[in-house]
XYZ file of N, CA and C in Angstrom:
687
model
N 24.713 -17.839 -14.178
C 25.942 -18.518 -13.791
C 26.447 -19.324 -14.970
N 27.767 -19.309 -15.248
C 28.337 -20.060 -16.350
C 29.550 -20.815 -15.850
N 29.847 -21.912 -16.529
C 30.998 -22.726 -16.191
C 31.845 -22.902 -17.433
N 33.184 -22.992 -17.235
C 34.104 -23.193 -18.345
C 34.981 -24.397 -18.032
N 35.015 -25.348 -18.965
C 35.820 -26.545 -18.790
C 36.902 -26.556 -19.849
N 38.142 -26.967 -19.468
C 39.237 -27.097 -20.426
C 39.764 -28.522 -20.390
N 40.050 -29.042 -21.521
C 40.518 -30.423 -21.635
C 42.018 -30.486 -21.357
N 42.460 -31.519 -20.566
C 43.882 -31.713 -20.280
C 44.558 -32.279 -21.503
N 45.737 -31.806 -21.826
C 46.451 -32.278 -23.016
C 46.755 -33.769 -22.957
N 46.788 -34.448 -24.120
C 46.987 -35.887 -24.165
C 48.317 -36.306 -23.569
N 49.382 -35.582 -23.827
C 50.683 -35.944 -23.299
C 50.729 -35.890 -21.795
N 50.100 -34.851 -21.207
C 50.094 -34.723 -19.753
C 49.318 -35.859 -19.116
N 48.213 -36.243 -19.694
C 47.433 -37.341 -19.151
C 48.225 -38.641 -19.196
N 48.942 -38.899 -20.274
C 49.752 -40.107 -20.379
C 50.846 -40.123 -19.330
N 51.497 -38.988 -19.098
C 52.550 -38.909 -18.097
C 52.016 -39.235 -16.709
N 50.820 -38.727 -16.376
C 50.232 -38.995 -15.072
C 49.943 -40.468 -14.908
N 49.362 -41.101 -15.936
C 49.041 -42.519 -15.849
C 50.298 -43.356 -15.712
N 51.337 -42.976 -16.491
C 52.581 -43.728 -16.405
C 53.194 -43.605 -15.030
N 53.174 -42.417 -14.476
C 53.727 -42.221 -13.142
C 52.953 -42.998 -12.106
N 51.611 -43.049 -12.293
C 50.804 -43.813 -11.353
C 51.157 -45.282 -11.397
N 51.376 -45.798 -12.594
C 51.730 -47.213 -12.712
C 53.058 -47.476 -12.033
N 54.040 -46.581 -12.190
C 55.332 -46.780 -11.565
C 55.211 -46.770 -10.043
N 54.392 -45.873 -9.537
C 54.209 -45.806 -8.091
C 53.548 -47.068 -7.559
N 52.543 -47.584 -8.298
C 51.872 -48.808 -7.869
C 52.844 -49.969 -7.842
N 53.689 -50.056 -8.870
C 54.650 -51.148 -8.920
C 55.663 -51.033 -7.794
N 56.015 -49.845 -7.387
C 56.999 -49.657 -6.330
C 56.396 -49.785 -4.943
N 55.064 -49.960 -4.877
C 54.403 -50.106 -3.586
C 54.339 -48.819 -2.811
N 54.463 -47.684 -3.462
C 54.400 -46.391 -2.775
C 53.319 -45.506 -3.413
N 52.040 -45.892 -3.318
C 50.983 -45.082 -3.921
C 50.913 -43.714 -3.267
N 50.757 -42.728 -4.082
C 50.615 -41.365 -3.574
C 51.913 -40.654 -3.422
N 53.088 -41.316 -3.572
C 54.356 -40.638 -3.454
C 54.746 -40.020 -4.779
N 55.701 -39.170 -4.726
C 56.298 -38.641 -5.950
C 55.396 -37.696 -6.685
N 55.701 -37.495 -7.969
C 54.991 -36.527 -8.811
C 53.537 -36.909 -8.981
N 53.271 -38.227 -9.224
C 51.892 -38.664 -9.461
C 51.038 -38.428 -8.228
N 51.597 -38.789 -7.039
C 50.812 -38.584 -5.820
C 50.510 -37.132 -5.586
N 51.474 -36.280 -5.837
C 51.254 -34.839 -5.661
C 50.221 -34.317 -6.640
N 50.331 -34.804 -7.888
C 49.366 -34.352 -8.906
C 47.975 -34.831 -8.575
N 47.852 -36.095 -8.117
C 46.535 -36.634 -7.787
C 45.922 -35.902 -6.601
N 46.763 -35.640 -5.587
C 46.265 -34.925 -4.409
C 45.793 -33.528 -4.772
N 46.544 -32.849 -5.616
C 46.163 -31.504 -6.047
C 44.888 -31.535 -6.861
N 44.787 -32.594 -7.732
C 43.584 -32.717 -8.567
C 42.346 -32.956 -7.712
N 42.478 -33.875 -6.722
C 41.340 -34.176 -5.847
C 40.914 -32.945 -5.044
N 41.901 -32.200 -4.558
C 41.602 -30.995 -3.782
C 40.871 -29.969 -4.627
N 41.327 -29.830 -5.867
C 40.659 -28.875 -6.761
C 39.242 -29.284 -7.075
N 39.048 -30.601 -7.324
C 37.695 -31.100 -7.630
C 36.764 -30.902 -6.436
N 37.258 -31.215 -5.234
C 36.430 -31.050 -4.035
C 36.040 -29.595 -3.814
N 37.000 -28.697 -4.012
C 36.707 -27.267 -3.848
C 35.664 -26.806 -4.847
N 35.838 -27.284 -6.112
C 34.875 -26.891 -7.151
C 33.487 -27.422 -6.835
N 33.403 -28.704 -6.355
C 32.105 -29.302 -6.059
C 31.422 -28.583 -4.898
N 32.189 -28.154 -3.894
C 31.595 -27.411 -2.784
C 30.990 -26.098 -3.268
N 31.739 -25.395 -4.115
C 31.223 -24.124 -4.638
C 29.983 -24.358 -5.492
N 30.016 -25.452 -6.287
C 28.870 -25.755 -7.149
C 27.635 -26.073 -6.308
N 27.833 -26.873 -5.235
C 26.705 -27.230 -4.371
C 26.131 -25.986 -3.707
N 27.003 -25.085 -3.219
C 26.511 -23.848 -2.596
C 25.697 -23.022 -3.581
N 26.204 -22.919 -4.809
C 25.491 -22.132 -5.824
C 24.138 -22.748 -6.140
N 24.087 -24.092 -6.243
C 22.819 -24.760 -6.536
C 21.833 -24.595 -5.392
N 22.318 -24.711 -4.155
C 21.440 -24.511 -2.991
C 20.881 -23.095 -2.983
N 21.730 -22.115 -3.268
C 21.274 -20.720 -3.302
C 20.213 -20.514 -4.370
N 20.406 -21.136 -5.533
C 19.423 -21.006 -6.611
C 18.101 -21.653 -6.230
N 18.162 -22.830 -5.558
C 16.938 -23.506 -5.139
C 16.181 -22.670 -4.127
N 16.907 -22.116 -3.132
C 16.262 -21.270 -2.124
C 15.623 -20.049 -2.765
N 16.346 -19.442 -3.714
C 15.801 -18.270 -4.394
C 14.557 -18.634 -5.174
N 14.603 -19.770 -5.867
C 13.442 -20.192 -6.656
C 12.250 -20.466 -5.760
N 12.486 -21.148 -4.625
C 11.395 -21.412 -3.699
C 10.840 -20.122 -3.125
N 11.730 -19.173 -2.836
C 11.271 -17.888 -2.303
C 10.372 -17.172 -3.282
N 10.708 -17.220 -4.556
C 9.893 -16.564 -5.572
C 8.525 -17.216 -5.659
N 8.489 -18.552 -5.477
C 7.223 -19.267 -5.582
C 6.372 -19.062 -4.343
N 7.003 -19.083 -3.178
C 6.256 -19.065 -1.925
C 5.787 -17.666 -1.560
N 6.606 -16.663 -1.769
C 6.280 -15.307 -1.333
C 5.523 -14.591 -2.437
N 4.236 -14.270 -2.242
C 3.480 -13.584 -3.284
C 3.853 -12.117 -3.347
N 3.722 -11.494 -4.512
C 4.021 -10.073 -4.619
C 2.994 -9.243 -3.871
N 3.399 -8.068 -3.424
C 2.479 -7.176 -2.711
C 1.346 -6.742 -3.641
N 0.145 -6.736 -3.109
C -1.015 -6.366 -3.899
C -1.042 -4.852 -4.111
N -1.128 -4.483 -5.364
C -1.141 -3.066 -5.699
C -2.504 -2.463 -5.375
N -2.517 -1.193 -4.982
C -3.770 -0.495 -4.708
C -4.541 -0.288 -6.003
N -5.861 -0.221 -5.876
C -6.696 -0.010 -7.054
C -6.399 1.348 -7.678
N -6.372 1.420 -9.007
C -6.128 2.710 -9.662
C -7.328 3.627 -9.464
N -7.134 4.938 -9.611
C -8.257 5.868 -9.442
C -9.323 5.660 -10.509
N -10.535 5.981 -10.132
C -11.671 5.865 -11.037
C -11.576 6.924 -12.128
N -11.988 6.556 -13.328
C -12.028 7.524 -14.433
C -13.327 8.329 -14.324
N -13.240 9.440 -13.612
C -14.434 10.268 -13.376
C -13.985 11.698 -13.106
N -14.688 12.656 -13.687
C -14.421 14.070 -13.445
C -15.729 14.748 -13.044
N -15.788 15.372 -11.870
C -17.042 16.005 -11.442
C -17.414 17.175 -12.352
N -18.706 17.373 -12.507
C -19.209 18.467 -13.337
C -19.467 19.703 -12.474
N -19.362 20.847 -13.079
C -19.659 22.099 -12.380
C -21.166 22.349 -12.381
N -21.618 23.178 -11.459
C -23.031 23.511 -11.405
C -23.671 23.045 -10.115
N -24.951 23.404 -9.948
C -25.702 23.079 -8.736
C -26.368 21.715 -8.869
N -26.412 20.995 -7.759
C -27.087 19.704 -7.696
C -28.054 19.703 -6.521
N -29.143 18.961 -6.678
C -30.132 18.829 -5.617
C -30.559 17.363 -5.529
N -30.836 16.931 -4.308
C -31.364 15.574 -4.168
C -32.820 15.635 -3.737
N -33.469 14.485 -3.827
C -34.857 14.367 -3.392
C -34.893 13.315 -2.290
N -35.010 13.727 -1.033
C -34.970 12.768 0.075
C -36.124 11.779 0.068
N -37.163 12.067 -0.700
C -38.320 11.170 -0.769
C -38.391 10.426 -2.101
N -37.358 10.585 -2.934
C -37.391 9.985 -4.258
C -36.769 8.595 -4.292
N -36.350 8.196 -5.493
C -35.693 6.904 -5.679
C -34.303 6.930 -5.032
N -33.672 5.776 -5.025
C -32.318 5.718 -4.460
C -31.377 6.671 -5.192
N -31.464 6.686 -6.524
C -30.589 7.573 -7.294
C -30.878 9.038 -6.984
N -32.154 9.377 -6.792
C -32.512 10.756 -6.482
C -32.054 11.143 -5.078
N -32.126 10.209 -4.134
C -31.663 10.488 -2.780
C -30.141 10.660 -2.735
N -29.442 9.903 -3.576
C -27.978 9.923 -3.569
C -27.387 10.910 -4.576
N -28.210 11.812 -5.075
C -27.740 12.747 -6.103
C -26.600 13.635 -5.613
N -26.472 13.819 -4.303
C -25.376 14.625 -3.754
C -24.202 13.752 -3.310
N -24.482 12.638 -2.656
C -23.408 11.799 -2.128
C -22.660 11.047 -3.224
N -23.356 10.611 -4.258
C -22.696 9.838 -5.325
C -21.549 10.606 -5.989
N -21.763 11.880 -6.398
C -20.642 12.610 -7.001
C -19.463 12.804 -6.036
N -19.742 12.922 -4.749
C -18.661 13.076 -3.771
C -17.861 11.783 -3.675
N -18.555 10.652 -3.574
C -17.867 9.362 -3.485
C -17.064 9.093 -4.758
N -17.656 9.346 -5.917
C -16.948 9.122 -7.181
C -15.737 10.049 -7.304
N -15.884 11.266 -6.832
C -14.754 12.200 -6.886
C -13.605 11.696 -6.021
N -13.927 11.195 -4.830
C -12.886 10.631 -3.961
C -12.180 9.477 -4.670
N -12.947 8.639 -5.327
C -12.366 7.485 -6.019
C -11.524 7.891 -7.225
N -11.719 9.107 -7.730
C -10.995 9.546 -8.933
C -9.702 10.294 -8.610
N -9.425 10.536 -7.329
C -8.259 11.330 -6.947
C -6.987 10.489 -7.087
N -5.994 10.964 -7.840
C -4.749 10.190 -8.011
C -3.815 10.336 -6.817
N -2.877 9.425 -6.721
C -1.881 9.453 -5.645
C -1.116 10.774 -5.656
N -0.808 11.285 -4.473
C -0.084 12.543 -4.346
C -0.986 13.754 -4.228
N -2.258 13.599 -4.521
C -3.208 14.710 -4.403
C -3.736 14.789 -2.973
N -4.538 15.835 -2.711
C -5.016 16.077 -1.346
C -6.541 16.186 -1.338
N -7.142 15.523 -0.364
C -8.576 15.643 -0.098
C -8.734 16.306 1.264
N -9.581 17.337 1.317
C -9.877 18.009 2.594
C -11.389 18.081 2.759
N -11.893 17.521 3.856
C -13.332 17.553 4.130
C -13.579 18.204 5.485
N -14.667 18.968 5.554
C -15.184 19.488 6.816
C -16.657 19.120 6.873
N -17.098 18.569 8.000
C -18.503 18.177 8.115
C -18.930 18.180 9.572
N -20.233 18.216 9.772
C -20.799 18.184 11.114
C -20.906 16.747 11.619
N -21.346 15.846 10.762
C -21.499 14.440 11.151
C -21.019 13.546 10.015
N -20.694 12.289 10.368
C -20.161 11.370 9.368
C -20.578 9.949 9.734
N -21.415 9.359 8.898
C -21.817 7.970 9.119
C -22.142 7.254 7.800
N -21.641 7.797 6.672
C -21.941 7.204 5.374
C -20.813 6.247 4.988
N -21.113 4.932 5.056
C -20.092 3.911 4.866
C -19.407 3.953 3.501
N -20.138 4.120 2.394
C -19.442 4.162 1.099
C -18.382 5.255 1.007
N -18.638 6.400 1.639
C -17.646 7.481 1.601
C -16.455 7.156 2.508
N -16.723 6.555 3.664
C -15.620 6.151 4.538
C -14.716 5.145 3.832
N -15.318 4.176 3.160
C -14.533 3.175 2.424
C -13.707 3.832 1.322
N -14.316 4.772 0.601
C -13.610 5.444 -0.498
C -12.438 6.271 0.021
N -12.610 6.927 1.159
C -11.528 7.734 1.734
C -10.367 6.857 2.210
N -10.677 5.734 2.826
C -9.625 4.820 3.277
C -8.870 4.249 2.084
N -9.598 3.889 1.026
C -8.950 3.367 -0.180
C -8.062 4.428 -0.832
N -8.529 5.679 -0.821
C -7.720 6.765 -1.382
C -6.426 6.925 -0.592
N -6.528 6.891 0.718
C -5.329 6.976 1.570
C -4.361 5.839 1.259
N -4.888 4.649 1.049
C -4.040 3.483 0.785
C -3.338 3.572 -0.563
N -3.887 4.317 -1.507
C -3.205 4.436 -2.799
C -2.336 5.690 -2.891
N -2.146 6.375 -1.772
C -1.196 7.471 -1.750
C -1.787 8.862 -1.771
N -3.092 8.981 -1.568
C -3.734 10.299 -1.495
C -3.640 10.809 -0.054
N -3.412 12.090 0.104
C -3.411 12.700 1.433
C -4.859 13.051 1.787
N -5.359 12.453 2.849
C -6.759 12.624 3.263
C -6.785 13.331 4.615
N -7.412 14.510 4.653
C -7.449 15.313 5.874
C -8.893 15.689 6.186
N -9.362 15.236 7.333
C -10.763 15.410 7.705
C -10.876 16.199 9.000
N -11.818 17.135 9.014
C -12.143 17.891 10.224
C -13.635 17.712 10.470
N -13.958 17.023 11.553
C -15.349 16.683 11.857
C -15.709 17.272 13.214
N -16.917 17.767 13.330
C -17.350 18.338 14.596
C -17.288 17.292 15.704
N -16.964 17.737 16.912
C -16.720 16.814 18.017
C -17.987 16.366 18.733
N -19.153 16.773 18.274
C -20.372 16.412 18.996
C -20.577 14.899 19.039
N -19.943 14.191 18.119
C -20.132 12.746 18.065
C -19.617 12.046 19.308
N -18.520 12.523 19.880
C -17.935 11.735 20.958
C -17.175 12.515 22.019
N -16.953 13.782 21.852
C -16.153 14.483 22.863
C -16.990 15.383 23.777
N -17.952 16.075 23.230
C -18.697 17.034 24.046
C -19.753 16.371 24.918
N -20.391 15.352 24.380
C -21.523 14.770 25.088
C -21.099 13.543 25.886
N -20.787 12.451 25.180
C -20.428 11.209 25.872
C -19.308 10.526 25.107
N -18.108 10.527 25.639
C -16.975 9.902 24.939
C -17.271 8.455 24.564
N -16.794 8.054 23.374
C -16.978 6.687 22.919
C -18.228 6.461 22.097
N -18.978 7.550 21.792
C -20.214 7.378 21.038
C -20.036 7.703 19.555
N -18.793 7.816 19.079
C -18.595 8.145 17.671
C -19.042 6.977 16.795
N -19.306 7.265 15.548
C -19.857 6.264 14.640
C -18.802 5.242 14.238
N -19.219 4.057 13.786
C -18.254 3.063 13.294
C -17.401 3.600 12.146
N -17.984 4.474 11.334
C -17.240 5.045 10.210
C -16.108 5.947 10.696
N -16.379 6.747 11.730
C -15.335 7.610 12.285
C -14.244 6.774 12.963
N -14.632 5.702 13.621
C -13.647 4.824 14.246
C -12.727 4.209 13.185
N -13.330 3.762 12.069
C -12.532 3.160 10.998
C -11.595 4.186 10.368
N -12.082 5.404 10.166
C -11.251 6.463 9.593
C -10.114 6.840 10.545
N -10.411 6.905 11.838
C -9.375 7.245 12.806
C -8.298 6.163 12.837
N -8.716 4.912 12.729
C -7.755 3.811 12.725
C -6.885 3.839 11.472
N -7.487 4.170 10.326
C -6.741 4.150 9.059
C -5.877 5.390 8.873
N -6.391 6.557 9.228
C -5.692 7.817 8.955
C -4.837 8.290 10.111
N -5.240 7.945 11.333
C -4.558 8.486 12.494
C -5.038 9.894 12.807
N -4.467 10.479 13.859
C -4.873 11.817 14.295
C -3.694 12.787 14.385
N -2.543 12.378 13.893
C -1.340 13.209 13.963
C -1.323 14.189 12.791
N -1.480 15.478 13.101
C -1.560 16.487 12.034
C -0.223 16.750 11.346
N 0.858 16.173 11.855
C 2.140 16.301 11.162
C 2.281 15.267 10.046
N 1.344 14.319 9.982
C 1.360 13.291 8.943
C 0.569 13.766 7.718
N 0.798 13.134 6.561
C 0.069 13.549 5.353
C -1.445 13.369 5.473
N -1.885 12.328 6.181
C -3.319 12.067 6.347
C -3.670 12.042 7.832
N -4.869 12.526 8.149
C -5.308 12.486 9.539
C -6.792 12.841 9.604
N -7.394 12.523 10.736
C -8.751 12.976 11.038
C -8.690 13.687 12.389
N -9.328 14.853 12.447
C -9.340 15.637 13.687
C -10.765 16.065 13.982
N -11.026 16.256 15.253
C -12.308 16.812 15.666
C -12.061 18.183 16.270
N -13.087 18.971 16.267
C -12.937 20.356 16.690
C -14.002 20.705 17.725
N -13.563 21.109 18.910
C -14.497 21.546 19.943
C -14.946 22.981 19.699
N -16.185 23.200 19.974
C -16.738 24.558 19.965
C -16.519 25.267 18.623
N -16.635 24.509 17.563
C -16.538 25.108 16.231
C -15.181 25.683 15.908
N -14.166 25.322 16.678
C -12.787 25.823 16.497
C -12.668 27.320 16.766
N -13.723 27.949 17.278
C -13.677 29.408 17.398
C -14.156 29.926 18.749
N -14.605 29.026 19.637
C -15.257 29.522 20.846
C -14.843 28.676 22.046
N -15.101 29.210 23.231
C -14.876 28.475 24.467
C -16.165 27.958 25.074
N -17.239 28.130 24.366
C -18.530 27.638 24.832
C -19.163 26.794 23.733
N -20.263 26.161 24.062
C -20.881 25.202 23.145
C -21.216 25.845 21.798
N -20.628 25.310 20.755
C -20.911 25.724 19.382
C -20.456 24.582 18.479
N -20.823 24.627 17.218
C -20.601 23.480 16.347
C -20.078 23.912 14.978
N -19.334 23.000 14.368
C -19.000 23.147 12.939
C -20.212 22.681 12.157
N -20.803 23.551 11.399
C -21.962 23.136 10.606
C -21.731 23.307 9.117
N -20.509 23.639 8.739
C -20.182 23.715 7.305
C -19.975 22.304 6.761
N -20.229 22.162 5.473
C -19.952 20.903 4.776
C -19.164 21.242 3.526
N -17.860 21.044 3.598
C -16.969 21.397 2.495
C -16.234 20.141 2.036
N -16.220 19.945 0.712
C -15.530 18.796 0.118
C -14.547 19.352 -0.918
N -13.269 19.336 -0.577
C -12.253 19.998 -1.391
C -11.248 18.975 -1.921
N -10.891 19.123 -3.195
C -9.971 18.198 -3.852
C -8.913 19.001 -4.615
N -7.657 18.688 -4.393
C -6.632 19.333 -5.218
C -6.720 18.834 -6.656
N -7.238 17.620 -6.804
C -7.487 17.093 -8.148
C -8.524 15.988 -8.040
N -9.445 15.966 -8.992
C -10.438 14.896 -9.091
C -10.636 14.600 -10.569
N -10.165 13.453 -11.011
C -10.210 13.165 -12.442
C -9.328 14.135 -13.203
N -9.907 14.784 -14.205
C -9.163 15.761 -15.001
C -9.271 17.182 -14.459
N -10.043 17.361 -13.391
C -10.259 18.705 -12.837
C -9.319 18.971 -11.675
N -8.840 20.221 -11.580
C -7.976 20.634 -10.485
C -8.712 21.627 -9.583
N -8.369 21.599 -8.307
C -8.885 22.538 -7.311
C -10.409 22.554 -7.316
N -10.970 21.391 -7.026
C -12.429 21.221 -7.015
C -12.959 21.544 -5.625
N -13.977 22.406 -5.569
C -14.617 22.773 -4.301
C -16.098 22.435 -4.379
N -16.570 21.664 -3.406
C -17.998 21.352 -3.307
C -18.495 21.896 -1.977
N -19.392 22.850 -2.035
C -19.971 23.461 -0.840
C -21.409 22.987 -0.749
N -21.738 22.283 0.327
C -23.019 21.580 0.373
C -23.740 21.821 1.685
N -24.990 21.464 1.692
C -25.773 21.449 2.930
C -25.912 20.024 3.448
N -25.314 19.054 2.732
C -25.496 17.641 3.070
C -24.284 17.094 3.807
N -24.523 16.486 4.962
C -23.488 15.757 5.676
C -23.300 14.377 5.043
N -22.101 13.781 5.171
C -21.912 12.397 4.726
C -22.543 11.437 5.733
N -23.848 11.496 5.783
C -24.621 10.710 6.757
C -26.019 10.520 6.187
N -26.829 9.744 6.899
C -28.187 9.512 6.428
C -28.970 10.818 6.325
N -28.613 11.795 7.165
C -29.296 13.091 7.104
C -29.011 13.823 5.794
N -27.964 13.435 5.087
C -27.662 14.072 3.813
C -28.229 13.313 2.640
N -29.031 12.269 2.928
C -29.547 11.431 1.846
C -31.068 11.382 1.848
N -31.623 10.962 2.984
C -33.064 10.719 3.005
C -33.806 11.626 3.963
N -33.150 12.674 4.462
C -33.813 13.571 5.393
C -33.560 15.018 5.006
């Protein structure tokens, strides 16, 4: 905002003062040319001051808004990690690192997926918290996360018995398949009208780190059974 001021000419100012003196002497303040000029001047000053006050109030409100309202927290950037090709094996009776030899690369791969990419998982069971957290974080940074999990957890046997991890994923991703992200369960292995199960474990990434179209075909579920059993 800028303001421009112009100085009144010396002759005009003298004329106004002289006219004011004549009006005062005649006992008619505010009449004639001086009164009209003074009234116009006062009106202009009042109008200018009102506009100035409004502008200052607006600036103060804006400044307070900038101070009071914090900026939205940005999602964490993807991890700098690219999965390696080849076979991996874990040792369910070994050290923590040996037990997690299969789950760690999956979790790191999820963390390395950039926004706009797609993650697709199929599994029989799901109760591994680090992977659930990584999938929710990926969804929050703009990754499309699509999960298909066997329904034995809560639909075929006793409704409401699904794991806390599945509940958290369902809350974060939703179940609407028309949306970019969702979690779905499949009765009877998606292929039958009688009791059967999805027993495949597929971890698919349109991109993970610098690698594109990554496929991990495993015997390990994202659960304790895929780590120490």
